[in-house]
Coordinates of C-alpha atoms and ligand atoms in Angstrom, one line a residue:
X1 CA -22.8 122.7 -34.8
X2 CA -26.2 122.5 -35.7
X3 CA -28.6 123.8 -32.7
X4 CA -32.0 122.1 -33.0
X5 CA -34.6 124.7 -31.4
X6 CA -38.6 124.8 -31.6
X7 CA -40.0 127.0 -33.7
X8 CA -40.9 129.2 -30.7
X9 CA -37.8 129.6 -29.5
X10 CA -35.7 130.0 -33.1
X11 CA -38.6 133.2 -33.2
X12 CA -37.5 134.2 -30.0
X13 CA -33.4 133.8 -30.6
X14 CA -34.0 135.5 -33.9
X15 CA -35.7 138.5 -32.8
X16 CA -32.7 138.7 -29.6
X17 CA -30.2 138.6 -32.7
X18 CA -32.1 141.6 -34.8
X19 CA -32.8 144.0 -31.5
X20 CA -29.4 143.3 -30.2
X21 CA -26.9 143.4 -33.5
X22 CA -23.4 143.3 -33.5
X23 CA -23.7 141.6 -29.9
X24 CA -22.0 138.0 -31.1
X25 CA -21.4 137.2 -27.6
X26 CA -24.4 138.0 -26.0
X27 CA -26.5 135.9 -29.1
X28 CA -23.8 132.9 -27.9
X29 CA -25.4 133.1 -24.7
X30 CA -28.8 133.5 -25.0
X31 CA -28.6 130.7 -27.9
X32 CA -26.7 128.3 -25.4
X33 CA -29.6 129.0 -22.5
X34 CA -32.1 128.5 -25.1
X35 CA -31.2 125.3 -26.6
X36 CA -31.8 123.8 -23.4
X37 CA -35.4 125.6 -22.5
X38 CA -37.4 123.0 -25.0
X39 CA -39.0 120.5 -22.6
X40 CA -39.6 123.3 -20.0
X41 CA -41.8 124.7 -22.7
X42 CA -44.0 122.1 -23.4
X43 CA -44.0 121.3 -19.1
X44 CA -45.2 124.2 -18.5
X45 CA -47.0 126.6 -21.1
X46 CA -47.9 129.0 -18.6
X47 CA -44.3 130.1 -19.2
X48 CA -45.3 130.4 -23.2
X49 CA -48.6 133.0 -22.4
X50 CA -46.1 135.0 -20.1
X51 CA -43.4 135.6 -22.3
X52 CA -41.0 135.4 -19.5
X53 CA -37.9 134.3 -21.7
X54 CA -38.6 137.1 -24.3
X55 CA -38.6 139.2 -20.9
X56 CA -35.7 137.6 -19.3
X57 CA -33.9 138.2 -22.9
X58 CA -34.3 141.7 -22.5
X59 CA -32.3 143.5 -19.8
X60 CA -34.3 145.3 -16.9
X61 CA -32.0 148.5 -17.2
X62 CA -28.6 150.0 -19.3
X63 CA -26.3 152.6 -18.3
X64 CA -23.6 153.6 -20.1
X65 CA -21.7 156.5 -19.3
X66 CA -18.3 158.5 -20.0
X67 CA -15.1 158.0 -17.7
X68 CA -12.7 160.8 -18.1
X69 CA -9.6 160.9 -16.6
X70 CA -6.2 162.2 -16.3
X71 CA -3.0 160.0 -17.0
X72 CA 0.4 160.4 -15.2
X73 CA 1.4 163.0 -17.7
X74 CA -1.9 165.3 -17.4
X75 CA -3.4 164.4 -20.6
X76 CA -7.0 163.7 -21.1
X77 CA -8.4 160.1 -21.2
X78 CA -12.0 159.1 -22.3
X79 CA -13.4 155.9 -21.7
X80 CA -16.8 154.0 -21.6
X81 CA -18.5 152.8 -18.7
X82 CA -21.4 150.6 -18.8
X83 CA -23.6 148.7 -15.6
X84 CA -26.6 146.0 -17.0
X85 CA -29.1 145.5 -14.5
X86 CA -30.2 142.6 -15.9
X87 CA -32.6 140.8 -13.9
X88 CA -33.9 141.3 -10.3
X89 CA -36.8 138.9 -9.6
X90 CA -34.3 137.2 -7.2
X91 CA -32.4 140.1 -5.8
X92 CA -30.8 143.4 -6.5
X93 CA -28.2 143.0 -9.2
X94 CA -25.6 141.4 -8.2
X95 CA -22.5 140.5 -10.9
X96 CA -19.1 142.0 -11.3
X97 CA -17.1 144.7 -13.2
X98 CA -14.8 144.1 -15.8
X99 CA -12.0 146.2 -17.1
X100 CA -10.5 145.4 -20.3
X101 CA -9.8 147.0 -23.9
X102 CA -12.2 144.4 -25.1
X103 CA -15.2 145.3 -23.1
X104 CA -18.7 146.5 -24.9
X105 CA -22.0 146.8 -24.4
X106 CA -22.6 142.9 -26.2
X107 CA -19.9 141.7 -23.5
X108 CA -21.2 142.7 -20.3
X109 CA -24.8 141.9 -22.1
X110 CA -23.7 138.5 -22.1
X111 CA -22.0 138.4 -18.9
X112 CA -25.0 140.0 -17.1
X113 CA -27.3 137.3 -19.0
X114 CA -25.1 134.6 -17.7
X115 CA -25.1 136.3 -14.1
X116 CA -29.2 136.0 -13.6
X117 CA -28.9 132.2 -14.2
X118 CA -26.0 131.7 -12.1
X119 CA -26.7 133.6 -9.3
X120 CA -30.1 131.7 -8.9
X121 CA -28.3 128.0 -8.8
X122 CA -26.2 129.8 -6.0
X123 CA -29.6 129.4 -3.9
X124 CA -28.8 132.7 -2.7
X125 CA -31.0 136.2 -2.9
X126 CA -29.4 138.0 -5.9
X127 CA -30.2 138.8 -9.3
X128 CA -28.0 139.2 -12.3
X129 CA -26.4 142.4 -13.9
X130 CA -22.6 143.3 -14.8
X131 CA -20.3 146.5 -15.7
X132 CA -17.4 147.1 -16.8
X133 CA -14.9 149.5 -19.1
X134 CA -12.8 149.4 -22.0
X135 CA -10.1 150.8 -19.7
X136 CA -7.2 149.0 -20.4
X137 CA -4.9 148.2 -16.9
X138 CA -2.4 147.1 -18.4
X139 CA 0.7 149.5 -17.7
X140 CA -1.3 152.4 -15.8
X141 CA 0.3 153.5 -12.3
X142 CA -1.3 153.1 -9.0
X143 CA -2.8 156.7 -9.2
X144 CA -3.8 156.4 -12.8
X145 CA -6.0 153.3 -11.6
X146 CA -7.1 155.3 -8.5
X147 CA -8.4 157.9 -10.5
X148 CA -10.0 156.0 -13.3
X149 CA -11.7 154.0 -10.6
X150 CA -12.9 157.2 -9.2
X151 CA -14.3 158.5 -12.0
X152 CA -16.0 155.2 -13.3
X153 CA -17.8 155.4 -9.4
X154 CA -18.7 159.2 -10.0
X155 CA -20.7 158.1 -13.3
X156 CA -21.9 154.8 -11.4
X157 CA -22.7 155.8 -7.7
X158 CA -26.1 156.9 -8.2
X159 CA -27.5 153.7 -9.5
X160 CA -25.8 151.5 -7.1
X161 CA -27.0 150.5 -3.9
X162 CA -27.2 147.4 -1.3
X163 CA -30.5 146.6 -2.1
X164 CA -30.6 148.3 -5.8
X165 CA -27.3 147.0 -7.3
X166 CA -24.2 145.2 -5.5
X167 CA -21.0 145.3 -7.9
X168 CA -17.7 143.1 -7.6
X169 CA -15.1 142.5 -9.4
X170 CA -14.2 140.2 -12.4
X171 CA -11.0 140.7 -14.4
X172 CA -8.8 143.7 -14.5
X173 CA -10.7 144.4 -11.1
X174 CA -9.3 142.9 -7.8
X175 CA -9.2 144.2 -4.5
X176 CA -7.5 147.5 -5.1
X177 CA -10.1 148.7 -7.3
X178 CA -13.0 147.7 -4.7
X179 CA -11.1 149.7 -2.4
X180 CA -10.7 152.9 -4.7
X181 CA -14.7 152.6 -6.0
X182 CA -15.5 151.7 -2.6
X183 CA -14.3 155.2 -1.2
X184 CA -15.6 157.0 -3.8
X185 CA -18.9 155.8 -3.4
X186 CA -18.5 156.4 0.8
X187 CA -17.3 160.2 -0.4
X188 CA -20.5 160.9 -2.8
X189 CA -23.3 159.4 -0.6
X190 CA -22.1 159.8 2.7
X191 CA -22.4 156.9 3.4
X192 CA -20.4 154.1 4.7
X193 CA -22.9 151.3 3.4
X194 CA -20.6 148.2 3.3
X195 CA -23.2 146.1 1.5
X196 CA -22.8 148.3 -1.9
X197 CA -19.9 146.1 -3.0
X198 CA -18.4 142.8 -2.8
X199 CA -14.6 141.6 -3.0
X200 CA -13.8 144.5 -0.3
X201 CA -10.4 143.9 2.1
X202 CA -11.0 142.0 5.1
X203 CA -10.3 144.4 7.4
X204 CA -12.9 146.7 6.4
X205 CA -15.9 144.6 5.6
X206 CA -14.4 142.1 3.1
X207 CA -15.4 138.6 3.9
X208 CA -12.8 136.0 4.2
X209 CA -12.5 133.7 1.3
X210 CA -14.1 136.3 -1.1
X211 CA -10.9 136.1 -2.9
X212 CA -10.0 132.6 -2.6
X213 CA -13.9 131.8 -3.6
X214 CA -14.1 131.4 -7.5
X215 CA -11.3 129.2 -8.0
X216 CA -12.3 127.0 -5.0
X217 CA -15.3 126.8 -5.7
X218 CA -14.9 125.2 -9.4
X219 CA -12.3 122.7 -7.7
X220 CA -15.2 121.6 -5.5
X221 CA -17.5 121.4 -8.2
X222 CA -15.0 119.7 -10.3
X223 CA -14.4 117.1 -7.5
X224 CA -18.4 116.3 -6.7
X225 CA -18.1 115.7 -11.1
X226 CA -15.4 113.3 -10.5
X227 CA -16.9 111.9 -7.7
X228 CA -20.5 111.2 -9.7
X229 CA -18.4 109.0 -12.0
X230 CA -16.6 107.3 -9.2
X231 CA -13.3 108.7 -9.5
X232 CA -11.2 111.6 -7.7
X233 CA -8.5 114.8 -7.8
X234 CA -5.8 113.1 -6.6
X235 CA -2.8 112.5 -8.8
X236 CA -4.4 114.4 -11.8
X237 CA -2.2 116.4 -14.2
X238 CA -4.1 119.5 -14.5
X239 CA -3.7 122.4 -17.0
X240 CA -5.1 126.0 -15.7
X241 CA -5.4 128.6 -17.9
X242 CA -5.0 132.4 -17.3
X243 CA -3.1 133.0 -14.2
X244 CA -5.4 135.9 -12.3
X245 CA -7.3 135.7 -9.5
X246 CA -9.8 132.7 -10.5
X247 CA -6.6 130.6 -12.1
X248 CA -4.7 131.0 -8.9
X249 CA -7.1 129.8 -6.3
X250 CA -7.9 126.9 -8.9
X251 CA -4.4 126.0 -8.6
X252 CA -4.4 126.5 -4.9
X253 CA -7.1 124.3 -4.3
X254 CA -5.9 121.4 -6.4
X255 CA -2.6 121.2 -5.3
X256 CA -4.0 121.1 -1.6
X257 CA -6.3 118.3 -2.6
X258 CA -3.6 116.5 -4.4
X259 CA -3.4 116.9 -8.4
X260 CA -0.8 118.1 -9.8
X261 CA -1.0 121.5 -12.2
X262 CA 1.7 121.8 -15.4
X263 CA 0.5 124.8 -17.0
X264 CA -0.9 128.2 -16.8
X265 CA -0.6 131.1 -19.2
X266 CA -1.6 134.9 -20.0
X267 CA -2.5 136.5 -22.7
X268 CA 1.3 136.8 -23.7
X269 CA 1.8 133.0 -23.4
X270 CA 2.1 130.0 -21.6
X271 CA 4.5 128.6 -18.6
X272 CA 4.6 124.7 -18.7
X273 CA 6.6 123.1 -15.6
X274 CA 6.1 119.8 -15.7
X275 CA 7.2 119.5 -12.1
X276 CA 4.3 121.4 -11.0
X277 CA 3.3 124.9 -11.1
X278 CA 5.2 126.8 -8.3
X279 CA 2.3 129.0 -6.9
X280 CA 4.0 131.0 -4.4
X281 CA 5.8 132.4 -7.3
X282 CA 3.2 132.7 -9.7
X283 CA 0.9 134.9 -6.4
X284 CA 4.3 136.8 -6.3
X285 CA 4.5 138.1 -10.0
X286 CA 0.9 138.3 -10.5
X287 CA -0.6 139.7 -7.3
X288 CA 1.8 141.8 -6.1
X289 CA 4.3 142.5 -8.8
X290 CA 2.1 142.7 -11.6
X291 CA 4.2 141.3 -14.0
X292 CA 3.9 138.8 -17.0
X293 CA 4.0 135.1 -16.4
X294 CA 7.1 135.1 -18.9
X295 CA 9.4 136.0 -15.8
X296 CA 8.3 132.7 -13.9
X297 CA 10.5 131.0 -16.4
X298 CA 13.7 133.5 -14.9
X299 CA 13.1 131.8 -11.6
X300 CA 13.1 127.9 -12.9
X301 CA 14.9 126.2 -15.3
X302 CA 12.9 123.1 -15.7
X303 CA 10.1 125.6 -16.9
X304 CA 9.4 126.7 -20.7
X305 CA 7.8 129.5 -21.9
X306 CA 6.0 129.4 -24.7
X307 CA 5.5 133.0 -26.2
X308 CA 2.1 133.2 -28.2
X309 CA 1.6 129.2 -27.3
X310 CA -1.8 127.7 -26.8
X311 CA -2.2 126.2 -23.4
X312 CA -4.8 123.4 -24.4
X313 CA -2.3 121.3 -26.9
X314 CA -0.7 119.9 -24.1
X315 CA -1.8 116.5 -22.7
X316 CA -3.6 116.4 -19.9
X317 CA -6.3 114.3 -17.7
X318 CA -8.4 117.7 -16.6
X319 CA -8.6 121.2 -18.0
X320 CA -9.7 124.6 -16.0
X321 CA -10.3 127.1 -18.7
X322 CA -9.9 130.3 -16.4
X323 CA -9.2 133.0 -18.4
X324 CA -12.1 134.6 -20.8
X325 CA -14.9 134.0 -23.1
X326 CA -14.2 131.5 -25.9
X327 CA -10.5 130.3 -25.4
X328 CA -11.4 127.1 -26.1
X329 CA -12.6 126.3 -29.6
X330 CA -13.9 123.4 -31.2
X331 CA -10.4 122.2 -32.3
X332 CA -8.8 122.7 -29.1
X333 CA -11.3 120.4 -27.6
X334 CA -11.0 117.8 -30.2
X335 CA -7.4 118.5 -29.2
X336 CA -7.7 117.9 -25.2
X337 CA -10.2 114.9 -26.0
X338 CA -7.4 113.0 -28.4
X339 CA -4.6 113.6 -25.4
X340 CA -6.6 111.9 -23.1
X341 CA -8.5 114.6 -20.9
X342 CA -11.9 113.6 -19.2
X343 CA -13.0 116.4 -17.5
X344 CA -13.3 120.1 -18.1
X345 CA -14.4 123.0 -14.9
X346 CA -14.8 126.3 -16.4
X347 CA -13.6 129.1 -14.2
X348 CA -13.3 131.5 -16.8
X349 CA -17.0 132.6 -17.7
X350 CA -18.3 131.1 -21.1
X351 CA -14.9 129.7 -22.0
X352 CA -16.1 127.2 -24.3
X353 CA -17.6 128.0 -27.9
X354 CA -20.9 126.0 -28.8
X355 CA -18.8 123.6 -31.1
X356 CA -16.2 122.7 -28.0
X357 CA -19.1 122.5 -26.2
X358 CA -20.8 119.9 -28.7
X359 CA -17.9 118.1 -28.3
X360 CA -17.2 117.5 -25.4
X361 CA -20.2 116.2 -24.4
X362 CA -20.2 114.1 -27.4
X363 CA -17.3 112.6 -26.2
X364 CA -19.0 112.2 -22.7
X365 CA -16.5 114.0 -20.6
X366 CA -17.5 115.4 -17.3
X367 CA -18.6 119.4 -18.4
X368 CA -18.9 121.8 -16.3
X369 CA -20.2 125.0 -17.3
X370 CA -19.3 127.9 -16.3
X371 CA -22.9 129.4 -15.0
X372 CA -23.0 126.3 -12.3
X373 CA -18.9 125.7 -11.9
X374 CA -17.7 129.1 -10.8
X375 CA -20.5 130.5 -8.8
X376 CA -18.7 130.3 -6.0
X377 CA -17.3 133.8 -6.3
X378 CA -20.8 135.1 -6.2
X379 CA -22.0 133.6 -3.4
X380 CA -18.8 134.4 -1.1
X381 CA -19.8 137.6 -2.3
X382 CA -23.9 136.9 -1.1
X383 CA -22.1 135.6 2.2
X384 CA -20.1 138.9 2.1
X385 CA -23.7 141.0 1.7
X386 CA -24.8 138.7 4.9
X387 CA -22.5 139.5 7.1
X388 CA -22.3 143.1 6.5
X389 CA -25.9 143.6 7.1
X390 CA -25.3 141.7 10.1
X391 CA -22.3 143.3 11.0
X392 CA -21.3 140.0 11.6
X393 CA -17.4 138.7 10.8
X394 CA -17.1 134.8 10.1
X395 CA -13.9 132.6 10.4
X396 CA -12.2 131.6 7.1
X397 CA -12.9 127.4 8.0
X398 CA -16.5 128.3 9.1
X399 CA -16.7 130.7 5.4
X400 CA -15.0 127.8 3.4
X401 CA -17.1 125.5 4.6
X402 CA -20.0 127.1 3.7
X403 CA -18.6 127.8 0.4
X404 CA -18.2 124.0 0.2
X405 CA -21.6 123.2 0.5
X406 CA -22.8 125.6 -1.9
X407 CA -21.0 123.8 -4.2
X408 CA -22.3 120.5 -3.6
X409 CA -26.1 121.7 -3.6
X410 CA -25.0 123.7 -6.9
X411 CA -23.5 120.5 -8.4
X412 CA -26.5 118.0 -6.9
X413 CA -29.2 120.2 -7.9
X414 CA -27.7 120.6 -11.6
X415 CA -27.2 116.9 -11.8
X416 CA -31.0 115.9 -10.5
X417 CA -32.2 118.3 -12.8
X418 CA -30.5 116.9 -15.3
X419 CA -32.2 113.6 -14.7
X420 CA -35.5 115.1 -14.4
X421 CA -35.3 116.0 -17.9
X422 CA -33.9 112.8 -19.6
X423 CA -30.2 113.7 -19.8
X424 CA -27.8 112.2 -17.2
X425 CA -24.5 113.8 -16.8
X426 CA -25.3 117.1 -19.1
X427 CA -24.8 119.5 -17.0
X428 CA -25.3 122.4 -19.5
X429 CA -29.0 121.9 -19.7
X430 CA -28.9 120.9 -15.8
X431 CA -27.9 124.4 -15.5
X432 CA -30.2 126.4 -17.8
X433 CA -33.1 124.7 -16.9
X434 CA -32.5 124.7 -12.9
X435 CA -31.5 128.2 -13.4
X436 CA -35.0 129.4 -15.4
X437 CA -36.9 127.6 -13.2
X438 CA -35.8 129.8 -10.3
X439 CA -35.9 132.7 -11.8
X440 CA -39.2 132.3 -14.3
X441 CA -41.2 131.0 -11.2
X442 CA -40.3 134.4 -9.0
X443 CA -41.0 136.5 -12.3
X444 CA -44.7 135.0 -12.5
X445 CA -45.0 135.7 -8.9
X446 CA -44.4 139.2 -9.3
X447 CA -46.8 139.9 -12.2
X448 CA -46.0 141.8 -15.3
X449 CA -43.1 144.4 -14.1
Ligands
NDP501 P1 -8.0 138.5 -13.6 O1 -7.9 139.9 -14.2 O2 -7.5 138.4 -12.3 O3 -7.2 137.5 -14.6 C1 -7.5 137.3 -15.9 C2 -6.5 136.3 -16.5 O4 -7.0 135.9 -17.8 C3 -5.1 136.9 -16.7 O5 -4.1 136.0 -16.6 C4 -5.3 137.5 -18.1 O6 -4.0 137.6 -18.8 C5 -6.1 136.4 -18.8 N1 -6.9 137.0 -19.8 C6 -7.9 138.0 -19.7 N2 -8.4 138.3 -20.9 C7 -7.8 137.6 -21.8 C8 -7.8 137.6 -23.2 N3 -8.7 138.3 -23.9 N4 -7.0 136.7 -23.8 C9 -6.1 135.9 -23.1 N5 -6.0 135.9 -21.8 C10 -6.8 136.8 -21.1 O7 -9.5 138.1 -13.8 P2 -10.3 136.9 -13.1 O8 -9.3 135.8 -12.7 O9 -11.1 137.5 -12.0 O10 -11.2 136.4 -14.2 C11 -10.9 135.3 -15.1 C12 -12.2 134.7 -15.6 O11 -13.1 134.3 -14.6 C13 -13.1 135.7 -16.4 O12 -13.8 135.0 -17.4 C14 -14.1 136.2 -15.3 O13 -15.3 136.6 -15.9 C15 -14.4 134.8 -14.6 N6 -14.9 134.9 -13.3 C16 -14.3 135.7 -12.3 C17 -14.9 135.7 -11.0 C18 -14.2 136.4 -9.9 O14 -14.7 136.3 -8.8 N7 -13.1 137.2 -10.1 C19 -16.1 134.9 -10.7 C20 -16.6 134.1 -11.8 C21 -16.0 134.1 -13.0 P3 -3.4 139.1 -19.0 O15 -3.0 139.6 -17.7 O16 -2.3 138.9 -20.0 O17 -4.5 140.0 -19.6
2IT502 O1 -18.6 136.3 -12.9 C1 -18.8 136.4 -11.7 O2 -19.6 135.7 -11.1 C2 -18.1 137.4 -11.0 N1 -17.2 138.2 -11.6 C3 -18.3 137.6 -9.5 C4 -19.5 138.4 -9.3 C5 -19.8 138.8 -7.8 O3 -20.7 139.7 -7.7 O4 -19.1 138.4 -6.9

């Protein structure tokens, strides 16, 4: 795709790319964001004389750090731990850590960068930053994870704090994890200081629907699309892909308002039951056997596995990309546009490459990006921060509800913005330019820091 830019900001893209090289994802991003900053630019040139985009391109703070650890059989493991504290003119940090084989410095770059912009549509206090490790899960025992997560806190701890930096989790990092970092934090500082994380069990601290929140959230934000364009969930065929924690509440949420789901996947492959996607089984093997989505086909006949399948050839009306960055290219969304599908929610973050991107809104399907669809993980997890510093504890309908108009002030403000700048129904530029606003206006406030 061919990204038209002004020449200040191709200067500005192309000095991110030579300061940052070998970061391919975190150029995607900033590239994306800055496609859409053009008219802000020439609205207001105060922004220009500040430099706050060549600010906001570079990170506030890096750490990265070594994680050693002992597996089950007493060997020595080394891995790398990094935490991006990328941008706090709304809040402290606030973003989540990923574990994964595939995690570097360019990763969590781009995840953090993505963070600062969708914390602010959240309307909430938080800024943006993001961690992570290439530890790989996958296969490691209970303790192996309980001391890796220990170790990645020891290196961490001291830069972390409720109103410095407020991790989470993202994938290969769930509850148990919080749990394990969470005491190892309490153990170093002495200090039971509940607001330090997010995503933390309910019955110590955890807000209720912290875990449900992401994939909710992008359901709602889905459904207000839908509803912009006169039309609704119900009776939908739906394909979600992945089948962790964001996937399964995405699931969960459509199926209670009425569309039906035929596929999910992993990384190994991809389940399609065209009856429907069981979900009590699919929480079974995922959250609490941790096992592959392969066995779902043991329990159902009607379903077919396909090993090493892509998820986005099959037809379908809506797709919920929910499993990482770029798993759907620009031939798998020429792919879902020729079988008929009108709408795409991304719970997965940066899910789309620019070309799918381009081509979906060519096509004029309802798109919504990630940075404005799945922020409702992060602001369960601002609602979380509220509650613990008021040691308050709030219902699950009153917390969903909440959650619920988030989303629709996320979704309304996106779309108005949209408007205000000439392009109706793009919710990509909706987003960066909402997004910047926030953030740029609080960074002039502040001076030059
Ligand atoms: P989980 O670890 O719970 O699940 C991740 C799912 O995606 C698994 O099914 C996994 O399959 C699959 N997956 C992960 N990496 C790859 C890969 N490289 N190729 C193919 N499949 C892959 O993570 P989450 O559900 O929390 O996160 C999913 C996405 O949602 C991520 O992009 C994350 O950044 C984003 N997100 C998460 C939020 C949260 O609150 N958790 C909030 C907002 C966004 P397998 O098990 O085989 O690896
Ligand atoms: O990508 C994300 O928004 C998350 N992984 C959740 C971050 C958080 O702090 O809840």
């Amino acid at each position: 795709m061919e990204i038209m830019m002004s020449a200040q900001l191709e200067e500005i893209y192309r000095q991110v790319q030579s300061k940052n090289p070998g970061e391919g994802e975190f150029h995607q991003a900033v590239q994306e964001v800055l496609h859409s900053l053009g008219p802000v630019l020439t609205r207001y040139p105060e922004f220009s004389e500040l430099r706050i985009i060549e600010r906001i391109c570079e990170p506030e703070r890096q750490f990265i750090f070594r994680v050693p650890w002992q597996d089950d059989q007493g060997r020595v493991q080394i891995n790398r731990g990094f935490r991006v504290g990328f941008n706090s003119a709304l809040g402290p940090y606030k973003g989540g850590i990923r574990f994964h084989p595939s995690v570097s410095l360019g990763i969590i770059k781009f995840l953090g960068f993505e963070q600062i912009f969708k914390n602010a549509l959240t309307g909430m206090s938080i800024g943006g930053g993001k961690g992570g490790s290439d530890f790989d899960p996958k296969g490691k025992s209970n303790h192996e994870i309980m001391r890796f997560c220990q170790s990645f806190m020891t290196g961490l701890a001291r830069h972390l704090g409720e109103h410095t930096d407020v991790p989470a989790g993202d994938i290969g990092v769930g509850g148990r994890e919080i749990g394990y970092l969470f005491g190892q934090y309490k153990r170093l500082t002495n200090r039971y200081e509940l607001g330090v994380l997010t995503g933390k069990g309910v019955g110590w601290g955890g807000s209720r629907v912290r875990t449900e929140a992401t994939g909710y959230g992008t359901v709602y934000f889905m459904r207000e699309m839908l509803k912009a364009r006169r039309d609704t969930l119900e009776g939908k065929i739906c394909l979600v892909s992945g089948s962790g924690n964001v996937a399964i509440y995405i699931i969960e949420k459509l199926q209670q308002l009425g569309a039906k789901v035929i596929a999910c996947s992993d990384s190994n492959g991809v389940i399609v039951h065209e009856q429907g996607i069981d979900l009590s089984l699919v929480k079974r093997l995922k959250e609490v056997e941790r096992r592959r989505i392969a066995d779902y086909a043991h329990y159902h006949p009607n379903a077919r596995y396909v090993a090493g399948g892509n998820i986005w050839e099959i037809p379908c009306q809506i797709a919920f990309p929910a499993a990482t960055q770029n798993e759907i290219q620009e031939n798998d969304a020429l792919m879902l546009i020729r079988n008929g599908c009108v709408a795409v929610g991304e719970g997965a973050n940066m899910p789309t490459t620019p070309e799918g991107v381009h081509q979906f809104l060519q096509a004029g399907l309802a798109y919504g990006p990630s940075k404005a669809a799945n922020g409702g993980g992060v602001a369960t997890s601002a609602m979380e921060m509220q509650q613990n510093a008021s040691r308050d504890f709030w219902s699950f309908e009153f917390t969903e509800k909440k959650l619920e108009e988030i989303m629709i002030r996320i979704h309304d403000s996106v779309s108005e913005t949209a408007e205000e700048f000439g392009v109706p129904g793009n919710y990509v530029v909706g987003a960066n330019i909402h997004g910047f606003l926030k953030v740029a206006r609080a960074m002039e406030a502040h001076g030059l820091i």
